[in-house]
Short mmCIF file of C-alpha atoms in Angstrom, two decimals:
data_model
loop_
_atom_site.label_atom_id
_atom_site.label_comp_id
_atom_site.label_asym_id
_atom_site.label_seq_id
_atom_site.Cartn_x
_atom_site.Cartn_y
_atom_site.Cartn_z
CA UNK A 1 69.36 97.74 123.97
CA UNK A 2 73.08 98.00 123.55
CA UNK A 3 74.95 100.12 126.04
CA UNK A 4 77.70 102.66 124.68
CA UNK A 5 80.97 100.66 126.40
CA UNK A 6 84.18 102.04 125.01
CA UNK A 7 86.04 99.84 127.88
CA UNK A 8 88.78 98.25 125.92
CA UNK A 9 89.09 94.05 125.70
CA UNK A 10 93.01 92.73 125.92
CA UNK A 11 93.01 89.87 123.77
CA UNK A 12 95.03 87.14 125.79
CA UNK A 13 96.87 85.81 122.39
CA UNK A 14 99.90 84.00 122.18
CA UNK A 15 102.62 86.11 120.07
CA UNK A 16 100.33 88.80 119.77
CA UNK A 17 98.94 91.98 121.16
CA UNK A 18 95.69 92.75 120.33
CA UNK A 19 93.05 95.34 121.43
CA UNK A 20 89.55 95.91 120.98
CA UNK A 21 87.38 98.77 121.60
CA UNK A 22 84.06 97.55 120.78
CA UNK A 23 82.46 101.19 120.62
CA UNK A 24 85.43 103.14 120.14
CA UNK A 25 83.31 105.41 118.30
CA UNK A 26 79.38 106.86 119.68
CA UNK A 27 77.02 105.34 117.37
CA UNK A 28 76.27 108.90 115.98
CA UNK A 29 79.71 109.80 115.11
CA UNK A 30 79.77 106.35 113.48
CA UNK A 31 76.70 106.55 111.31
CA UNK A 32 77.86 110.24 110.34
CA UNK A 33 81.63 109.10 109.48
CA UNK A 34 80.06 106.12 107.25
CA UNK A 35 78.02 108.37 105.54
CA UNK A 36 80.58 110.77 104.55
CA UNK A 37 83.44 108.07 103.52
CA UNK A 38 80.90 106.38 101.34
CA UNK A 39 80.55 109.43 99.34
CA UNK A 40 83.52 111.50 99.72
CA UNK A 41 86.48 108.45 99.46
CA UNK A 42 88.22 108.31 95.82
CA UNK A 43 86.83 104.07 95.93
CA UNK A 44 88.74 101.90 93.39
CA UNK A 45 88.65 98.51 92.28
CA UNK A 46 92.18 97.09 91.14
CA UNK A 47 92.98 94.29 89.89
CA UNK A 48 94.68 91.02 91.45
CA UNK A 49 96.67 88.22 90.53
CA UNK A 50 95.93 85.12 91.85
CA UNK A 51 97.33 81.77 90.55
CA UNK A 52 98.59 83.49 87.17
CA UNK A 53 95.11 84.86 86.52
CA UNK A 54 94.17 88.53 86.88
CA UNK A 55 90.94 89.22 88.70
CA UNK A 56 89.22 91.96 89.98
CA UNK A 57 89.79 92.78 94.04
CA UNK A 58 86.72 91.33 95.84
CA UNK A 59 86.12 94.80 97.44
CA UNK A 60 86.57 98.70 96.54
CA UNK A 61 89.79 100.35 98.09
CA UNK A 62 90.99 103.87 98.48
CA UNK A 63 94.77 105.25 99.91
CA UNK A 64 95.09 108.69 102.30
CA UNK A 65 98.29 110.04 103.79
CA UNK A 66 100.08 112.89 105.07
CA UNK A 67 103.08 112.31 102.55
CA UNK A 68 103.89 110.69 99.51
CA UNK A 69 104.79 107.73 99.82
CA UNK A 70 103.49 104.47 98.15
CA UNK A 71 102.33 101.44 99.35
CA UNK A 72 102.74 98.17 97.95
CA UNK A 73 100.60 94.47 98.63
CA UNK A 74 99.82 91.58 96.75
CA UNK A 75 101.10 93.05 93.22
CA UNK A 76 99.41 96.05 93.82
CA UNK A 77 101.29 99.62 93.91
CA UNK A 78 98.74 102.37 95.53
CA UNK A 79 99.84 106.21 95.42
CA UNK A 80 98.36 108.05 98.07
CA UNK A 81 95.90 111.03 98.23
CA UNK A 82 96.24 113.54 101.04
CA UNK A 83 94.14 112.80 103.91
CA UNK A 84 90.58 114.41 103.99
CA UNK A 85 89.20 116.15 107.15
CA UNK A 86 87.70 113.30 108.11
CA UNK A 87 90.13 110.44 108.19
CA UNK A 88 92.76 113.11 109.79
CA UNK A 89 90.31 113.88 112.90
CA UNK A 90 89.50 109.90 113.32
CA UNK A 91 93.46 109.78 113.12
CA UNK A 92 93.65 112.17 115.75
CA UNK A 93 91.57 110.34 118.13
CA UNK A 94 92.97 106.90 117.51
CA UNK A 95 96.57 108.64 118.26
CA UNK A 96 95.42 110.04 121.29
CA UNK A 97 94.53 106.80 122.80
CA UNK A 98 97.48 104.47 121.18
CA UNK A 99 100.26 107.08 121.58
CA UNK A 100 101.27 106.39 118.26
CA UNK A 101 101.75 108.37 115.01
CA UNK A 102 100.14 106.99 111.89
CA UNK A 103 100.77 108.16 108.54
CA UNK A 104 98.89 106.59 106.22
CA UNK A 105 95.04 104.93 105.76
CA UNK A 106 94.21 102.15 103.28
CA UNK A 107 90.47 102.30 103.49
CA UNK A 108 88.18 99.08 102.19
CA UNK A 109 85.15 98.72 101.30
CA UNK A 110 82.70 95.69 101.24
CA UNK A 111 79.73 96.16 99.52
CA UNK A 112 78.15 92.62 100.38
CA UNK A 113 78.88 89.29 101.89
CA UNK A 114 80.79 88.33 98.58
CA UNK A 115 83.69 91.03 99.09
CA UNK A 116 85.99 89.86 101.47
CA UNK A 117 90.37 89.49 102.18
CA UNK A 118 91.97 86.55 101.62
CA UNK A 119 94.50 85.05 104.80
CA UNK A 120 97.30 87.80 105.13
CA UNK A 121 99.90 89.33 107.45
CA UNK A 122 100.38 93.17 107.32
CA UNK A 123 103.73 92.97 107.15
CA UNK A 124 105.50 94.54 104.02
CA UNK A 125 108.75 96.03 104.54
CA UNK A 126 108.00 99.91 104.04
CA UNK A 127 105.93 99.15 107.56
CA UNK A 128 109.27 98.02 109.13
CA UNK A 129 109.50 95.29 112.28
CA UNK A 130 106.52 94.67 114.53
CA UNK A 131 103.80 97.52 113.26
CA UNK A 132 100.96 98.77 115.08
CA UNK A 133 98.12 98.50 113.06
CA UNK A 134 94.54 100.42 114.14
CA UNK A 135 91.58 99.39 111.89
CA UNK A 136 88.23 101.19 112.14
CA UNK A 137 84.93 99.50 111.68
CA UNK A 138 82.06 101.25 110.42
CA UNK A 139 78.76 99.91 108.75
CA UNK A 140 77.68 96.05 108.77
CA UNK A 141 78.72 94.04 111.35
CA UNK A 142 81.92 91.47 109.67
CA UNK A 143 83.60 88.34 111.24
CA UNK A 144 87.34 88.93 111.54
CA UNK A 145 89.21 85.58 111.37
CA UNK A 146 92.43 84.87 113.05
CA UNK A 147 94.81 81.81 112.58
CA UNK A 148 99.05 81.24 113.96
CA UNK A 149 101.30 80.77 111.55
CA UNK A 150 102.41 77.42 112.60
CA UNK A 151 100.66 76.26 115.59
CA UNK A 152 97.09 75.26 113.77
CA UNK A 153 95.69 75.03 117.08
CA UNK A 154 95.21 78.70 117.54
CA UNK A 155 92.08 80.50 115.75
CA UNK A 156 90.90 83.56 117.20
CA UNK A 157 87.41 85.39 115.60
CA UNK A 158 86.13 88.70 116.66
CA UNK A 159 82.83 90.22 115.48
CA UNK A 160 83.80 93.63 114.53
CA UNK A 161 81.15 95.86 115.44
CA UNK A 162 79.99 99.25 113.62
CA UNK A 163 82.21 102.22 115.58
CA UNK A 164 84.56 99.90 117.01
CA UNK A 165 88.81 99.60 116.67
CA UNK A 166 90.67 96.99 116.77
CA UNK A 167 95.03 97.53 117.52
CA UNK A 168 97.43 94.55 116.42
CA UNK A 169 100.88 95.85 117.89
CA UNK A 170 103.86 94.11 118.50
CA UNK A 171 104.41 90.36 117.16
CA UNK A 172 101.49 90.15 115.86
CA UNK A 173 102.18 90.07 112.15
CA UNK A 174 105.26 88.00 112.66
CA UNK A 175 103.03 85.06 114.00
CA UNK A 176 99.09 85.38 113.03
CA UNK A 177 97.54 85.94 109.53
CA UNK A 178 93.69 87.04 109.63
CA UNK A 179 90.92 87.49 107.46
CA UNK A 180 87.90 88.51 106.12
CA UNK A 181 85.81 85.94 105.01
CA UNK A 182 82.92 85.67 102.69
CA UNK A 183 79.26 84.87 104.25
CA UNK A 184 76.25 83.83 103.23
CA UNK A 185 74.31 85.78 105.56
CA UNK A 186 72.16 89.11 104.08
CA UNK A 187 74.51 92.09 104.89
CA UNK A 188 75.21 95.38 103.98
CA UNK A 189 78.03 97.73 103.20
CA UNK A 190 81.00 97.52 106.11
CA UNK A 191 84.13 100.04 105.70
CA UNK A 192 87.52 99.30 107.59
CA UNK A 193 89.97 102.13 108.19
CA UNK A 194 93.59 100.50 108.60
CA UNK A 195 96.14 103.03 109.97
CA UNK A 196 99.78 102.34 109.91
CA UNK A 197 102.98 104.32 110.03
CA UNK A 198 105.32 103.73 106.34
CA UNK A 199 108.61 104.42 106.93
#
């Protein structure tokens, strides 16, 4: 039996800062916030260029905020929705605890092992220098892959577990790119909430 442990783990990185909360979330408020995501989330599938060929995003995608404001990645140009009652009161708590104000929510979805991210930094320009980044987990349990920039020695994986949150703050975009990989393995749907502040 798992025991409810919201104690959170400091990552001892180089370059980075990194914080996980492996139960950040009961498992009861997770299984009810899943629930009501899956359904109630405007879910889209864009498409995505990669190597001059356009092909659809390996997983379903969906943008909330408290303003206007766009965000751009990999070719892609998202226009926000305003946030639903929801996302704002899992915003709420992940403020309290980080002391930090987030304004917007690109939510993912992966329906099955064969949706996954590629190797990427969070690190556009309308999130200006050194973002903190808070990413909710909820659903199947997902392998999060870490790798430096240029010392090839440093890999980093965290199993991200259903209710927990994980905070990249300070250099962390700068010097690591992560991932979510494909697998093999038989598992079901996962959803990550990724908080940032656009400026």
């Amino acid at each position: 039996m798992m025991l409810f442990n919201n104690e959170p783990i400091l990552l001892d990185i180089k370059d980075a800062e990194i914080i996980y909360y492996p139960a950040f979330f009961d498992p009861i408020e997770a299984d009810t916030y899943f629930n009501t995501l899956l359904t109630t989330l405007d879910w889209q599938q864009d498409d995505i260029t990669i190597f001059g060929k356009s092909v659809p995003q390996p997983r379903l995608t969906a943008l909330y905020a408290n303003n206007e404001k766009p965000y751009s990645y990999s070719g892609i140009t998202m226009m926000p929705q305003k946030f639903t009652d929801s996302l704002a009161n899992i915003k709420t708590k992940i403020e309290s605890e980080t002391h930090h104000k987030f304004t917007t929510c690109l939510c993912n979805l992966y329906r099955n092992g064969s949706d996954s991210i590629g190797w990427h930094a969070d690190n556009e320009k309308e999130l200006g220098a050194n973002p903190v980044i808070a990413s909710v987990s909820f659903g199947a349990t997902r392998v999060f892959h870490l790798k430096h920039r240029t010392d090839t020695n440093l890999k980093q994986k965290i199993t991200l577990q259903h209710g927990s949150l994980l905070i990249m703050k300070g250099k962390t975009q700068q010097h690591w790119l992560h991932q979510i990989p494909k697998t093999k393995k038989p598992t079901g749907k996962r959803m990550s909430l990724t908080f940032r502040t656009i400026y």
